Short mmCIF file of C-alpha atoms in Angstrom, two decimals:
data_model
loop_
_atom_site.label_atom_id
_atom_site.label_comp_id
_atom_site.label_asym_id
_atom_site.label_seq_id
_atom_site.Cartn_x
_atom_site.Cartn_y
_atom_site.Cartn_z
CA MET H 23 12.46 20.31 -34.37
CA PRO H 24 13.71 18.09 -31.62
CA ARG H 25 11.50 16.34 -29.68
CA THR H 26 11.20 17.82 -26.57
CA ILE H 27 9.45 17.24 -22.92
CA HIS H 28 6.33 18.48 -25.17
CA THR H 29 6.25 15.63 -26.75
CA ILE H 30 6.28 13.73 -23.99
CA ARG H 31 3.54 15.16 -22.27
CA SER H 32 1.51 15.02 -25.50
CA MET H 33 2.40 10.73 -25.65
CA PHE H 34 1.31 10.81 -21.84
CA HIS H 35 -1.72 11.87 -22.88
CA PHE H 36 -2.31 9.66 -25.80
CA GLU H 37 -1.52 6.56 -23.53
CA PRO H 38 -1.83 7.42 -19.69
CA LEU H 39 -0.47 4.15 -19.09
CA SER H 40 2.72 5.45 -20.11
CA GLU H 41 3.44 7.13 -17.06
CA LEU H 42 4.89 4.37 -15.94
CA ALA H 43 7.71 5.20 -17.69
CA LEU H 44 8.24 8.25 -16.79
CA GLN H 45 7.91 7.49 -12.97
CA ARG H 46 11.32 6.52 -13.04
CA TYR H 47 12.72 9.15 -14.34
CA ALA H 48 13.20 12.91 -13.13
CA ILE H 49 11.05 15.34 -15.27
CA ASN H 50 12.98 18.87 -14.43
CA SER H 51 10.98 21.71 -14.39
CA ASP H 52 12.84 23.46 -17.44
CA GLY H 53 12.16 20.26 -19.78
CA SER H 54 15.30 18.10 -19.03
CA VAL H 55 15.59 14.79 -18.12
CA ASP H 56 17.48 13.43 -15.53
CA PHE H 57 19.48 10.64 -16.97
CA LYS H 58 22.93 10.07 -15.61
CA GLY H 59 23.41 7.09 -18.00
CA GLY H 60 22.85 8.39 -21.70
CA ASP H 61 25.39 9.98 -24.14
CA ASN H 62 23.40 13.34 -25.03
CA GLY H 63 19.93 15.00 -23.55
CA GLU H 64 18.50 14.53 -27.16
CA LEU H 65 19.17 11.43 -27.57
CA GLU H 66 17.78 10.19 -24.15
CA VAL H 67 14.53 12.17 -24.33
CA ASP H 68 14.22 9.97 -27.73
CA PHE H 69 14.54 7.27 -25.80
CA ILE H 70 11.97 7.79 -23.40
CA LEU H 71 9.81 8.55 -26.11
CA GLU H 72 10.29 4.95 -27.30
CA LEU H 73 9.65 3.68 -24.13
CA MET H 74 6.58 5.59 -23.77
CA GLU H 75 5.36 3.89 -26.91
CA LEU H 76 5.41 0.40 -25.51
CA TYR H 77 3.03 0.87 -23.77
CA THR H 78 0.62 0.98 -26.43
CA GLY H 79 1.46 -2.85 -26.91
CA LEU H 80 4.69 -4.94 -27.52
CA ASP H 81 3.34 -6.93 -30.78
CA ASN H 82 5.39 -4.33 -32.72
CA PHE H 83 8.26 -4.54 -30.58
CA GLN H 84 11.83 -3.79 -32.68
CA ALA H 85 14.66 -4.18 -30.31
CA GLU H 86 16.32 -2.61 -33.29
CA ARG H 87 14.84 0.86 -32.68
CA PHE H 88 16.49 0.30 -28.77
CA SER H 89 19.66 -0.84 -30.03
CA GLN H 90 20.90 2.41 -31.54
CA TYR H 91 21.00 3.54 -27.65
CA SER H 92 24.49 2.80 -25.76
CA ILE H 93 24.52 0.15 -22.91
CA SER H 94 24.73 2.58 -20.45
CA THR H 95 21.51 4.35 -21.58
CA ILE H 96 19.94 0.53 -21.01
CA LEU H 97 21.72 -0.05 -18.50
CA GLU H 98 20.28 2.95 -16.42
CA TYR H 99 16.94 2.39 -17.82
CA LEU H 100 17.43 -1.20 -15.74
CA GLU H 101 18.55 -0.39 -12.84
CA ARG H 102 16.11 2.68 -12.03
CA THR H 103 13.25 -0.17 -13.21
CA HIS H 104 14.51 -2.14 -10.43
CA ALA H 105 14.73 0.52 -8.12
CA PHE H 106 11.18 2.07 -9.34
CA TYR H 107 9.86 -1.77 -8.67
CA GLU H 108 11.24 -1.68 -4.92
CA SER H 109 10.06 1.72 -4.11
CA THR H 110 7.06 1.77 -6.22
CA LEU H 111 5.17 -0.78 -7.61
CA LEU H 112 5.82 -3.56 -4.71
CA PRO H 113 4.36 -1.25 -2.21
CA LYS H 114 1.49 -0.50 -4.02
CA ILE H 115 0.77 -3.97 -4.31
CA GLU H 116 0.88 -4.69 -0.99
CA GLN H 117 -1.27 -1.88 -0.24
CA SER H 118 -3.70 -3.10 -2.38
CA ILE H 119 -3.66 -6.41 -0.67
CA ILE H 120 -4.23 -4.93 2.48
CA GLY H 121 -6.95 -3.54 1.13
CA ILE H 122 -8.59 -6.42 0.69
CA LYS H 123 -7.76 -7.97 3.76
CA LYS H 124 -9.71 -5.13 6.05
CA LEU H 125 -12.90 -5.87 3.71
CA PHE H 126 -12.25 -9.68 4.19
CA PRO H 127 -10.44 -10.64 7.05
CA ASP H 128 -12.11 -14.01 7.51
CA HIS H 129 -11.79 -14.71 3.85
CA PRO H 130 -9.50 -17.75 3.03
CA ILE H 131 -8.30 -15.25 0.47
CA SER H 132 -6.49 -12.88 2.92
CA GLY H 133 -3.95 -16.03 3.79
CA VAL H 134 -3.74 -16.74 0.28
CA LEU H 135 -2.55 -13.37 -0.94
CA GLU H 136 -0.15 -12.69 1.89
CA SER H 137 1.77 -16.01 1.34
CA PHE H 138 1.81 -15.09 -2.37
CA PHE H 139 3.05 -11.52 -1.67
CA GLN H 140 5.83 -12.71 0.65
CA SER H 141 6.95 -15.41 -2.28
CA TYR H 142 6.53 -13.23 -5.18
CA ARG H 143 8.46 -10.03 -3.51
CA LYS H 144 11.30 -12.48 -2.28
CA GLU H 145 11.30 -14.18 -5.82
CA LEU H 146 11.50 -10.77 -7.30
CA LEU H 147 13.98 -9.55 -5.32
CA SER H 148 16.38 -12.45 -5.28
CA HIS H 149 16.50 -11.90 -9.41
CA ILE H 150 16.65 -7.66 -8.96
CA ASP H 151 19.68 -8.91 -6.84
CA MET H 152 21.46 -11.70 -8.95
CA GLU H 153 21.51 -8.79 -11.83
CA GLU H 154 22.82 -6.23 -10.09
CA THR H 155 25.80 -8.00 -8.40
CA LYS H 156 26.54 -9.87 -11.16
CA LEU H 157 24.61 -9.24 -14.64
CA PHE H 158 25.30 -5.50 -14.42
CA PRO H 159 28.78 -5.34 -13.19
CA TYR H 160 29.85 -7.84 -15.89
CA ALA H 161 28.21 -5.26 -18.47
CA ARG H 162 29.86 -2.61 -16.94
CA ARG H 163 33.33 -4.12 -17.53
CA LEU H 164 32.57 -5.80 -20.80
CA ALA H 165 31.68 -2.32 -22.17
CA HIS H 166 35.07 -0.79 -20.76
CA GLY H 167 37.08 -3.56 -22.65
CA GLY H 168 36.97 -7.13 -20.63
CA GLY H 169 37.85 -7.78 -17.25
CA ALA H 170 37.78 -10.96 -15.19
CA ARG H 171 35.26 -13.09 -17.36
CA ASP H 172 33.51 -14.66 -13.88
CA PHE H 173 30.06 -14.39 -15.31
CA SER H 174 28.86 -14.83 -18.93
CA VAL H 175 25.57 -14.15 -20.76
CA ALA H 176 24.85 -18.50 -20.70
CA ASP H 177 25.36 -17.79 -16.85
CA PHE H 178 22.62 -15.19 -17.10
CA HIS H 179 20.06 -17.36 -19.08
CA ASP H 180 20.96 -20.12 -16.49
CA MET H 181 19.84 -18.31 -13.65
CA HIS H 182 17.12 -16.68 -15.42
CA SER H 183 13.19 -17.55 -15.87
CA HIS H 184 9.20 -16.48 -16.11
CA GLU H 185 8.25 -17.84 -13.24
CA VAL H 186 7.67 -14.24 -11.19
CA GLU H 187 5.60 -13.24 -13.83
CA ASP H 188 3.60 -16.36 -14.35
CA SER H 189 2.57 -16.21 -10.92
CA LEU H 190 0.56 -12.73 -11.41
CA ASP H 191 -1.20 -14.23 -13.38
CA LYS H 192 -1.91 -17.30 -11.16
CA ILE H 193 -3.32 -15.17 -8.45
CA ILE H 194 -5.60 -13.21 -11.04
CA ASN H 195 -7.12 -16.47 -12.61
CA GLU H 196 -7.18 -17.96 -8.64
CA ILE H 197 -9.41 -15.25 -7.41
CA GLU H 198 -11.72 -14.51 -10.34
CA THR H 199 -12.35 -18.41 -11.01
CA ASN H 200 -12.81 -19.18 -7.31
CA HIS H 201 -13.33 -16.28 -5.58
CA PRO H 202 -16.33 -14.23 -7.13
CA GLU H 203 -17.42 -12.44 -4.06
CA VAL H 204 -13.97 -11.08 -3.77
CA ALA H 205 -13.33 -10.33 -7.15
CA ARG H 206 -16.41 -7.75 -7.40
CA SER H 207 -15.22 -5.85 -4.80
CA PHE H 208 -13.27 -2.38 -5.19
CA ALA H 209 -10.77 -3.34 -3.13
CA TYR H 210 -10.18 -6.54 -5.38
CA ARG H 211 -10.39 -3.93 -8.71
CA ALA H 212 -7.93 -1.70 -7.13
CA PHE H 213 -5.52 -4.77 -6.58
CA HIS H 214 -6.45 -6.08 -10.42
CA THR H 215 -5.63 -2.71 -11.51
CA ILE H 216 -1.69 -2.28 -10.11
CA LEU H 217 -0.92 -6.11 -10.81
CA GLN H 218 -1.89 -5.50 -14.74
CA GLN H 219 0.10 -2.00 -14.75
CA PHE H 220 2.89 -4.03 -12.59
CA ARG H 221 2.83 -7.11 -15.43
CA LEU H 222 2.55 -4.91 -18.46
CA ASP H 223 5.66 -3.11 -17.12
CA LEU H 224 7.49 -6.20 -16.83
CA GLU H 225 7.19 -7.43 -20.14
CA ILE H 226 8.32 -4.23 -21.27
CA HIS H 227 11.38 -4.48 -19.01
CA HIS H 228 12.09 -8.22 -20.16
CA HIS H 229 12.04 -7.22 -23.90
CA ILE H 230 14.37 -4.64 -23.33
CA GLU H 231 16.72 -6.43 -21.22
CA GLU H 232 16.76 -9.85 -23.08
CA LYS H 233 16.19 -8.79 -26.81
CA VAL H 234 18.73 -5.25 -26.51
CA PHE H 235 20.64 -5.68 -23.43
CA ILE H 236 21.48 -9.50 -23.48
CA GLU H 237 22.27 -8.92 -27.09
CA MET H 238 24.21 -6.33 -26.86
CA LEU H 239 26.81 -8.08 -24.46
CA THR H 240 26.61 -11.20 -26.63
CA LEU H 241 28.13 -9.32 -28.90
CA LEU H 242 30.10 -8.05 -26.99
CA GLU H 243 31.94 -11.30 -25.75
CA GLU H 244 31.84 -12.56 -29.59
CA GLU H 245 34.11 -9.48 -30.04
CA GLN H 246 36.23 -10.06 -27.11
CA ASP H 247 36.55 -13.94 -27.47
CA SER H 248 37.71 -13.14 -31.34
CA LEU H 249 40.58 -11.01 -29.90
CA PRO H 250 44.06 -12.52 -29.57
CA PHE H 251 45.60 -13.49 -26.62
CA GLN H 252 42.29 -13.99 -24.95
#
């Protein structure tokens, strides 16, 4: 019996955080998934189910479970994730910071948080822009047989770092270590919750990107480099 939208709903009840996976996909009233990048409906639902399972923890992440899907399916996930961050998660973080600033208008942490968010947002959007203007078009060209080699997996590694995620940990540590009066507030707890959700989603995103998507591109590069007349 094929797995359906009902399985997705039951998994959500098992791990509520897995709703983050669904928020970047449109689940239609008839149970279908609006997922234009995949090969067929049943496989796409399976991909979403695999994705939802990651929200229970990444200790047992198995790249081969995602490598069975097409590059277009993985690329669609990465693109939807970028859009989800820009339209949903970043605005939620900003609103939670506004809540802290309203509660502690004269506290030095208000300026620290504002500076953190502006820097963090700029760095993350710069990273997203690099992937969408260089890595993703390159991946599409590779998947369709080649084209101009104006980018490479090596270039991606040279331009990629995890400093964005590390800064999330630093701001939480700063508040909880040096500003306990802020850390005890409801406004901070709301900020901490959304930041931790974002941190988990970023980790999942990078596991799929680096251990699945980039490995797929590496194999394609090797295959095309081995062809004659390259």
